[in-house]
Amino acid sequence: MLTFASRVDVMNRLGRAMADPTRSRILLELLEAPGYPARLSGSLSLTRTNVSNHLACLRGCGIVVATPEGRQTRYEIADPHLTRAISMLVDTVLAYDDGAPCTDQNCDVPFCCDTTNTTGAAL
């Protein structure tokens, strides 16, 4: 069972991993499929050294795991639950356009789909 301290540590590691734009871009790529440093560097227009350094950070945070495959190493999100959680976080709306309709037909969040609020402030 996670203690309060261990939960804070988990949140800090996730925050550190996602605070950097390059690491966030790598995570978004890995949400789609496992990746290899050379391919990630090509698809993200980064140097392989840069990608490898960020992957090492993500490994250190416990976000990704590395699996050797011959002369290559495959990287992927460490746990399917984490993949789902990051995907849900990315899909979460942090601000809204009061002129846009809610896109979730099954939305049960209070005031989410309330179009009477015209202040433009996030709820």
PDB file of N, CA and C in Angstrom, residues 22-102:
ATOM      1  N   THR A  22      10.701  18.031 -24.121  1.00  0.00           N
ATOM      2  CA  THR A  22      11.255  16.917 -24.898  1.00  0.00           C
ATOM      3  C   THR A  22      10.807  15.585 -24.311  1.00  0.00           C
ATOM      4  N   ARG A  23      10.840  15.456 -22.995  1.00  0.00           N
ATOM      5  CA  ARG A  23      10.378  14.212 -22.369  1.00  0.00           C
ATOM      6  C   ARG A  23       8.888  14.010 -22.630  1.00  0.00           C
ATOM      7  N   SER A  24       8.127  15.082 -22.600  1.00  0.00           N
ATOM      8  CA  SER A  24       6.697  14.971 -22.901  1.00  0.00           C
ATOM      9  C   SER A  24       6.485  14.481 -24.327  1.00  0.00           C
ATOM     10  N   ARG A  25       7.258  14.989 -25.273  1.00  0.00           N
ATOM     11  CA  ARG A  25       7.137  14.541 -26.665  1.00  0.00           C
ATOM     12  C   ARG A  25       7.493  13.064 -26.795  1.00  0.00           C
ATOM     13  N   ILE A  26       8.538  12.642 -26.082  1.00  0.00           N
ATOM     14  CA  ILE A  26       8.934  11.229 -26.112  1.00  0.00           C
ATOM     15  C   ILE A  26       7.816  10.373 -25.515  1.00  0.00           C
ATOM     16  N   LEU A  27       7.256  10.796 -24.384  1.00  0.00           N
ATOM     17  CA  LEU A  27       6.162  10.039 -23.768  1.00  0.00           C
ATOM     18  C   LEU A  27       4.967   9.921 -24.699  1.00  0.00           C
ATOM     19  N   LEU A  28       4.637  11.010 -25.394  1.00  0.00           N
ATOM     20  CA  LEU A  28       3.518  10.952 -26.341  1.00  0.00           C
ATOM     21  C   LEU A  28       3.786   9.934 -27.445  1.00  0.00           C
ATOM     22  N   GLU A  29       5.017   9.863 -27.924  1.00  0.00           N
ATOM     23  CA  GLU A  29       5.375   8.858 -28.936  1.00  0.00           C
ATOM     24  C   GLU A  29       5.242   7.453 -28.354  1.00  0.00           C
ATOM     25  N   LEU A  30       5.705   7.272 -27.109  1.00  0.00           N
ATOM     26  CA  LEU A  30       5.666   5.945 -26.498  1.00  0.00           C
ATOM     27  C   LEU A  30       4.254   5.526 -26.110  1.00  0.00           C
ATOM     28  N   LEU A  31       3.342   6.478 -25.977  1.00  0.00           N
ATOM     29  CA  LEU A  31       1.946   6.117 -25.736  1.00  0.00           C
ATOM     30  C   LEU A  31       1.374   5.373 -26.932  1.00  0.00           C
ATOM     31  N   GLU A  32       1.855   5.713 -28.115  1.00  0.00           N
ATOM     32  CA  GLU A  32       1.370   5.089 -29.345  1.00  0.00           C
ATOM     33  C   GLU A  32       1.945   3.690 -29.543  1.00  0.00           C
ATOM     34  N   ALA A  33       3.239   3.537 -29.251  1.00  0.00           N
ATOM     35  CA  ALA A  33       3.907   2.246 -29.464  1.00  0.00           C
ATOM     36  C   ALA A  33       5.298   2.296 -28.841  1.00  0.00           C
ATOM     37  N   PRO A  34       5.875   1.133 -28.526  1.00  0.00           N
ATOM     38  CA  PRO A  34       7.263   1.126 -28.055  1.00  0.00           C
ATOM     39  C   PRO A  34       8.164   1.804 -29.082  1.00  0.00           C
ATOM     40  N   GLY A  35       9.285   2.337 -28.603  1.00  0.00           N
ATOM     41  CA  GLY A  35      10.180   3.043 -29.511  1.00  0.00           C
ATOM     42  C   GLY A  35      11.631   2.698 -29.279  1.00  0.00           C
ATOM     43  N   TYR A  36      12.443   3.085 -30.231  1.00  0.00           N
ATOM     44  CA  TYR A  36      13.883   2.875 -30.210  1.00  0.00           C
ATOM     45  C   TYR A  36      14.541   4.249 -30.318  1.00  0.00           C
ATOM     46  N   PRO A  37      15.659   4.476 -29.619  1.00  0.00           N
ATOM     47  CA  PRO A  37      16.274   5.804 -29.630  1.00  0.00           C
ATOM     48  C   PRO A  37      16.503   6.377 -31.034  1.00  0.00           C
ATOM     49  N   ALA A  38      17.005   5.580 -31.948  1.00  0.00           N
ATOM     50  CA  ALA A  38      17.277   6.098 -33.290  1.00  0.00           C
ATOM     51  C   ALA A  38      15.991   6.524 -33.991  1.00  0.00           C
ATOM     52  N   ARG A  39      14.959   5.728 -33.865  1.00  0.00           N
ATOM     53  CA  ARG A  39      13.679   6.073 -34.504  1.00  0.00           C
ATOM     54  C   ARG A  39      13.033   7.281 -33.835  1.00  0.00           C
ATOM     55  N   LEU A  40      13.098   7.329 -32.502  1.00  0.00           N
ATOM     56  CA  LEU A  40      12.542   8.464 -31.789  1.00  0.00           C
ATOM     57  C   LEU A  40      13.275   9.753 -32.160  1.00  0.00           C
ATOM     58  N   SER A  41      14.595   9.671 -32.266  1.00  0.00           N
ATOM     59  CA  SER A  41      15.351  10.877 -32.628  1.00  0.00           C
ATOM     60  C   SER A  41      14.963  11.358 -34.024  1.00  0.00           C
ATOM     61  N   GLY A  42      14.717  10.432 -34.938  1.00  0.00           N
ATOM     62  CA  GLY A  42      14.299  10.804 -36.287  1.00  0.00           C
ATOM     63  C   GLY A  42      12.908  11.396 -36.316  1.00  0.00           C
ATOM     64  N   SER A  43      11.967  10.768 -35.624  1.00  0.00           N
ATOM     65  CA  SER A  43      10.582  11.249 -35.671  1.00  0.00           C
ATOM     66  C   SER A  43      10.395  12.553 -34.908  1.00  0.00           C
ATOM     67  N   LEU A  44      11.258  12.810 -33.927  1.00  0.00           N
ATOM     68  CA  LEU A  44      11.135  14.031 -33.128  1.00  0.00           C
ATOM     69  C   LEU A  44      12.140  15.110 -33.535  1.00  0.00           C
ATOM     70  N   SER A  45      12.958  14.815 -34.537  1.00  0.00           N
ATOM     71  CA  SER A  45      14.001  15.745 -35.008  1.00  0.00           C
ATOM     72  C   SER A  45      14.930  16.173 -33.873  1.00  0.00           C
ATOM     73  N   LEU A  46      15.416  15.185 -33.144  1.00  0.00           N
ATOM     74  CA  LEU A  46      16.350  15.409 -32.044  1.00  0.00           C
ATOM     75  C   LEU A  46      17.592  14.560 -32.277  1.00  0.00           C
ATOM     76  N   THR A  47      18.677  14.891 -31.583  1.00  0.00           N
ATOM     77  CA  THR A  47      19.856  14.041 -31.687  1.00  0.00           C
ATOM     78  C   THR A  47      19.621  12.764 -30.890  1.00  0.00           C
ATOM     79  N   ARG A  48      20.295  11.728 -31.297  1.00  0.00           N
ATOM     80  CA  ARG A  48      20.140  10.462 -30.588  1.00  0.00           C
ATOM     81  C   ARG A  48      20.639  10.580 -29.151  1.00  0.00           C
ATOM     82  N   THR A  49      21.714  11.350 -28.944  1.00  0.00           N
ATOM     83  CA  THR A  49      22.241  11.561 -27.601  1.00  0.00           C
ATOM     84  C   THR A  49      21.204  12.247 -26.718  1.00  0.00           C
ATOM     85  N   ASN A  50      20.541  13.251 -27.267  1.00  0.00           N
ATOM     86  CA  ASN A  50      19.504  13.973 -26.521  1.00  0.00           C
ATOM     87  C   ASN A  50      18.378  13.015 -26.134  1.00  0.00           C
ATOM     88  N   VAL A  51      17.911  12.228 -27.082  1.00  0.00           N
ATOM     89  CA  VAL A  51      16.835  11.269 -26.812  1.00  0.00           C
ATOM     90  C   VAL A  51      17.289  10.257 -25.764  1.00  0.00           C
ATOM     91  N   SER A  52      18.509   9.741 -25.894  1.00  0.00           N
ATOM     92  CA  SER A  52      19.014   8.754 -24.932  1.00  0.00           C
ATOM     93  C   SER A  52      19.093   9.334 -23.526  1.00  0.00           C
ATOM     94  N   ASN A  53      19.520  10.597 -23.408  1.00  0.00           N
ATOM     95  CA  ASN A  53      19.587  11.237 -22.091  1.00  0.00           C
ATOM     96  C   ASN A  53      18.193  11.375 -21.470  1.00  0.00           C
ATOM     97  N   HIS A  54      17.223  11.769 -22.275  1.00  0.00           N
ATOM     98  CA  HIS A  54      15.865  11.909 -21.757  1.00  0.00           C
ATOM     99  C   HIS A  54      15.255  10.550 -21.428  1.00  0.00           C
ATOM    100  N   LEU A  55      15.550   9.532 -22.227  1.00  0.00           N
ATOM    101  CA  LEU A  55      15.067   8.185 -21.918  1.00  0.00           C
ATOM    102  C   LEU A  55      15.665   7.685 -20.612  1.00  0.00           C
ATOM    103  N   ALA A  56      16.931   8.017 -20.361  1.00  0.00           N
ATOM    104  CA  ALA A  56      17.569   7.628 -19.098  1.00  0.00           C
ATOM    105  C   ALA A  56      16.861   8.288 -17.918  1.00  0.00           C
ATOM    106  N   CYS A  57      16.485   9.542 -18.077  1.00  0.00           N
ATOM    107  CA  CYS A  57      15.731  10.241 -17.031  1.00  0.00           C
ATOM    108  C   CYS A  57      14.381   9.566 -16.804  1.00  0.00           C
ATOM    109  N   LEU A  58      13.686   9.252 -17.895  1.00  0.00           N
ATOM    110  CA  LEU A  58      12.380   8.594 -17.783  1.00  0.00           C
ATOM    111  C   LEU A  58      12.502   7.223 -17.131  1.00  0.00           C
ATOM    112  N   ARG A  59      13.588   6.520 -17.427  1.00  0.00           N
ATOM    113  CA  ARG A  59      13.837   5.235 -16.759  1.00  0.00           C
ATOM    114  C   ARG A  59      14.078   5.441 -15.281  1.00  0.00           C
ATOM    115  N   GLY A  60      14.890   6.440 -14.953  1.00  0.00           N
ATOM    116  CA  GLY A  60      15.187   6.739 -13.556  1.00  0.00           C
ATOM    117  C   GLY A  60      13.950   7.115 -12.758  1.00  0.00           C
ATOM    118  N   CYS A  61      13.001   7.745 -13.424  1.00  0.00           N
ATOM    119  CA  CYS A  61      11.737   8.117 -12.782  1.00  0.00           C
ATOM    120  C   CYS A  61      10.788   6.933 -12.674  1.00  0.00           C
ATOM    121  N   GLY A  62      11.121   5.820 -13.340  1.00  0.00           N
ATOM    122  CA  GLY A  62      10.264   4.640 -13.311  1.00  0.00           C
ATOM    123  C   GLY A  62       9.111   4.703 -14.288  1.00  0.00           C
ATOM    124  N   ILE A  63       9.173   5.626 -15.256  1.00  0.00           N
ATOM    125  CA  ILE A  63       8.082   5.824 -16.209  1.00  0.00           C
ATOM    126  C   ILE A  63       8.196   4.865 -17.390  1.00  0.00           C
ATOM    127  N   VAL A  64       9.426   4.622 -17.842  1.00  0.00           N
ATOM    128  CA  VAL A  64       9.639   3.717 -18.978  1.00  0.00           C
ATOM    129  C   VAL A  64      10.582   2.597 -18.571  1.00  0.00           C
ATOM    130  N   VAL A  65      10.518   1.514 -19.316  1.00  0.00           N
ATOM    131  CA  VAL A  65      11.442   0.390 -19.144  1.00  0.00           C
ATOM    132  C   VAL A  65      12.155   0.157 -20.463  1.00  0.00           C
ATOM    133  N   ALA A  66      13.355  -0.384 -20.351  1.00  0.00           N
ATOM    134  CA  ALA A  66      14.176  -0.671 -21.524  1.00  0.00           C
ATOM    135  C   ALA A  66      14.355  -2.178 -21.657  1.00  0.00           C
ATOM    136  N   THR A  67      14.189  -2.673 -22.879  1.00  0.00           N
ATOM    137  CA  THR A  67      14.368  -4.090 -23.151  1.00  0.00           C
ATOM    138  C   THR A  67      15.392  -4.249 -24.268  1.00  0.00           C
ATOM    139  N   PRO A  68      16.555  -4.857 -23.965  1.00  0.00           N
ATOM    140  CA  PRO A  68      17.551  -5.059 -25.015  1.00  0.00           C
ATOM    141  C   PRO A  68      17.031  -6.028 -26.081  1.00  0.00           C
ATOM    142  N   GLU A  69      17.257  -5.669 -27.322  1.00  0.00           N
ATOM    143  CA  GLU A  69      16.894  -6.524 -28.458  1.00  0.00           C
ATOM    144  C   GLU A  69      18.079  -6.541 -29.422  1.00  0.00           C
ATOM    145  N   GLY A  70      18.996  -7.452 -29.154  1.00  0.00           N
ATOM    146  CA  GLY A  70      20.203  -7.495 -29.978  1.00  0.00           C
ATOM    147  C   GLY A  70      21.028  -6.235 -29.766  1.00  0.00           C
ATOM    148  N   ARG A  71      21.286  -5.499 -30.841  1.00  0.00           N
ATOM    149  CA  ARG A  71      22.068  -4.272 -30.752  1.00  0.00           C
ATOM    150  C   ARG A  71      21.203  -3.046 -30.458  1.00  0.00           C
ATOM    151  N   GLN A  72      19.908  -3.236 -30.354  1.00  0.00           N
ATOM    152  CA  GLN A  72      19.004  -2.127 -30.084  1.00  0.00           C
ATOM    153  C   GLN A  72      18.354  -2.302 -28.715  1.00  0.00           C
ATOM    154  N   THR A  73      17.786  -1.222 -28.243  1.00  0.00           N
ATOM    155  CA  THR A  73      17.028  -1.264 -26.994  1.00  0.00           C
ATOM    156  C   THR A  73      15.651  -0.678 -27.259  1.00  0.00           C
ATOM    157  N   ARG A  74      14.630  -1.443 -26.887  1.00  0.00           N
ATOM    158  CA  ARG A  74      13.249  -0.991 -27.046  1.00  0.00           C
ATOM    159  C   ARG A  74      12.787  -0.341 -25.743  1.00  0.00           C
ATOM    160  N   TYR A  75      12.170   0.829 -25.872  1.00  0.00           N
ATOM    161  CA  TYR A  75      11.638   1.547 -24.718  1.00  0.00           C
ATOM    162  C   TYR A  75      10.124   1.573 -24.799  1.00  0.00           C
ATOM    163  N   GLU A  76       9.499   1.401 -23.649  1.00  0.00           N
ATOM    164  CA  GLU A  76       8.044   1.485 -23.585  1.00  0.00           C
ATOM    165  C   GLU A  76       7.626   1.952 -22.203  1.00  0.00           C
ATOM    166  N   ILE A  77       6.383   2.419 -22.113  1.00  0.00           N
ATOM    167  CA  ILE A  77       5.840   2.841 -20.824  1.00  0.00           C
ATOM    168  C   ILE A  77       5.880   1.631 -19.892  1.00  0.00           C
ATOM    169  N   ALA A  78       6.262   1.867 -18.648  1.00  0.00           N
ATOM    170  CA  ALA A  78       6.533   0.780 -17.709  1.00  0.00           C
ATOM    171  C   ALA A  78       5.335  -0.101 -17.382  1.00  0.00           C
ATOM    172  N   ASP A  79       4.129   0.452 -17.432  1.00  0.00           N
ATOM    173  CA  ASP A  79       2.967  -0.322 -17.010  1.00  0.00           C
ATOM    174  C   ASP A  79       1.744   0.120 -17.808  1.00  0.00           C
ATOM    175  N   PRO A  80       0.914  -0.818 -18.249  1.00  0.00           N
ATOM    176  CA  PRO A  80      -0.294  -0.439 -19.001  1.00  0.00           C
ATOM    177  C   PRO A  80      -1.213   0.512 -18.229  1.00  0.00           C
ATOM    178  N   HIS A  81      -1.246   0.395 -16.895  1.00  0.00           N
ATOM    179  CA  HIS A  81      -2.053   1.316 -16.094  1.00  0.00           C
ATOM    180  C   HIS A  81      -1.511   2.739 -16.219  1.00  0.00           C
ATOM    181  N   LEU A  82      -0.190   2.858 -16.267  1.00  0.00           N
ATOM    182  CA  LEU A  82       0.438   4.162 -16.428  1.00  0.00           C
ATOM    183  C   LEU A  82       0.146   4.733 -17.812  1.00  0.00           C
ATOM    184  N   THR A  83       0.162   3.881 -18.821  1.00  0.00           N
ATOM    185  CA  THR A  83      -0.192   4.319 -20.178  1.00  0.00           C
ATOM    186  C   THR A  83      -1.605   4.893 -20.179  1.00  0.00           C
ATOM    187  N   ARG A  84      -2.511   4.192 -19.545  1.00  0.00           N
ATOM    188  CA  ARG A  84      -3.903   4.658 -19.493  1.00  0.00           C
ATOM    189  C   ARG A  84      -4.023   5.959 -18.710  1.00  0.00           C
ATOM    190  N   ALA A  85      -3.316   6.039 -17.590  1.00  0.00           N
ATOM    191  CA  ALA A  85      -3.382   7.241 -16.751  1.00  0.00           C
ATOM    192  C   ALA A  85      -2.823   8.460 -17.483  1.00  0.00           C
ATOM    193  N   ILE A  86      -1.700   8.291 -18.166  1.00  0.00           N
ATOM    194  CA  ILE A  86      -1.112   9.412 -18.917  1.00  0.00           C
ATOM    195  C   ILE A  86      -2.044   9.806 -20.048  1.00  0.00           C
ATOM    196  N   SER A  87      -2.615   8.828 -20.724  1.00  0.00           N
ATOM    197  CA  SER A  87      -3.557   9.130 -21.810  1.00  0.00           C
ATOM    198  C   SER A  87      -4.753   9.908 -21.280  1.00  0.00           C
ATOM    199  N   MET A  88      -5.275   9.493 -20.140  1.00  0.00           N
ATOM    200  CA  MET A  88      -6.406  10.205 -19.550  1.00  0.00           C
ATOM    201  C   MET A  88      -6.005  11.625 -19.149  1.00  0.00           C
ATOM    202  N   LEU A  89      -4.810  11.770 -18.611  1.00  0.00           N
ATOM    203  CA  LEU A  89      -4.326  13.087 -18.221  1.00  0.00           C
ATOM    204  C   LEU A  89      -4.189  13.996 -19.436  1.00  0.00           C
ATOM    205  N   VAL A  90      -3.636  13.469 -20.515  1.00  0.00           N
ATOM    206  CA  VAL A  90      -3.463  14.245 -21.736  1.00  0.00           C
ATOM    207  C   VAL A  90      -4.812  14.642 -22.320  1.00  0.00           C
ATOM    208  N   ASP A  91      -5.796  13.771 -22.188  1.00  0.00           N
ATOM    209  CA  ASP A  91      -7.128  14.046 -22.733  1.00  0.00           C
ATOM    210  C   ASP A  91      -7.967  14.962 -21.847  1.00  0.00           C
ATOM    211  N   THR A  92      -7.499  15.224 -20.642  1.00  0.00           N
ATOM    212  CA  THR A  92      -8.238  16.076 -19.722  1.00  0.00           C
ATOM    213  C   THR A  92      -8.163  17.522 -20.194  1.00  0.00           C
ATOM    214  N   VAL A  93      -9.287  18.190 -20.137  1.00  0.00           N
ATOM    215  CA  VAL A  93      -9.344  19.597 -20.532  1.00  0.00           C
ATOM    216  C   VAL A  93      -9.028  20.439 -19.310  1.00  0.00           C
ATOM    217  N   LEU A  94      -7.961  21.242 -19.391  1.00  0.00           N
ATOM    218  CA  LEU A  94      -7.585  22.085 -18.268  1.00  0.00           C
ATOM    219  C   LEU A  94      -8.221  23.469 -18.358  1.00  0.00           C
ATOM    220  N   ALA A  95      -8.613  23.858 -19.523  1.00  0.00           N
ATOM    221  CA  ALA A  95      -9.302  25.126 -19.732  1.00  0.00           C
ATOM    222  C   ALA A  95     -10.379  24.851 -20.764  1.00  0.00           C
ATOM    223  N   TYR A  96     -11.320  25.759 -20.886  1.00  0.00           N
ATOM    224  CA  TYR A  96     -12.380  25.481 -21.830  1.00  0.00           C
ATOM    225  C   TYR A  96     -12.698  26.712 -22.652  1.00  0.00           C
ATOM    226  N   ASP A  97     -13.326  26.481 -23.756  1.00  0.00           N
ATOM    227  CA  ASP A  97     -13.855  27.529 -24.612  1.00  0.00           C
ATOM    228  C   ASP A  97     -15.349  27.531 -24.366  1.00  0.00           C
ATOM    229  N   ASP A  98     -15.863  28.595 -23.756  1.00  0.00           N
ATOM    230  CA  ASP A  98     -17.271  28.585 -23.371  1.00  0.00           C
ATOM    231  C   ASP A  98     -18.210  28.555 -24.564  1.00  0.00           C
ATOM    232  N   GLY A  99     -17.677  28.745 -25.763  1.00  0.00           N
ATOM    233  CA  GLY A  99     -18.516  28.656 -26.948  1.00  0.00           C
ATOM    234  C   GLY A  99     -18.515  27.275 -27.571  1.00  0.00           C
ATOM    235  N   ALA A 100     -17.649  26.391 -27.064  1.00  0.00           N
ATOM    236  CA  ALA A 100     -17.540  25.045 -27.628  1.00  0.00           C
ATOM    237  C   ALA A 100     -18.376  24.066 -26.801  1.00  0.00           C
ATOM    238  N   PRO A 101     -19.082  23.161 -27.467  1.00  0.00           N
ATOM    239  CA  PRO A 101     -19.863  22.172 -26.729  1.00  0.00           C
ATOM    240  C   PRO A 101     -18.949  21.120 -26.095  1.00  0.00           C
ATOM    241  N   CYS A 102     -19.434  20.501 -25.042  1.00  0.00           N
ATOM    242  CA  CYS A 102     -18.708  19.419 -24.405  1.00  0.00           C
ATOM    243  C   CYS A 102     -18.577  18.272 -25.397  1.00  0.00           C
TER     244      CYS A 102
END
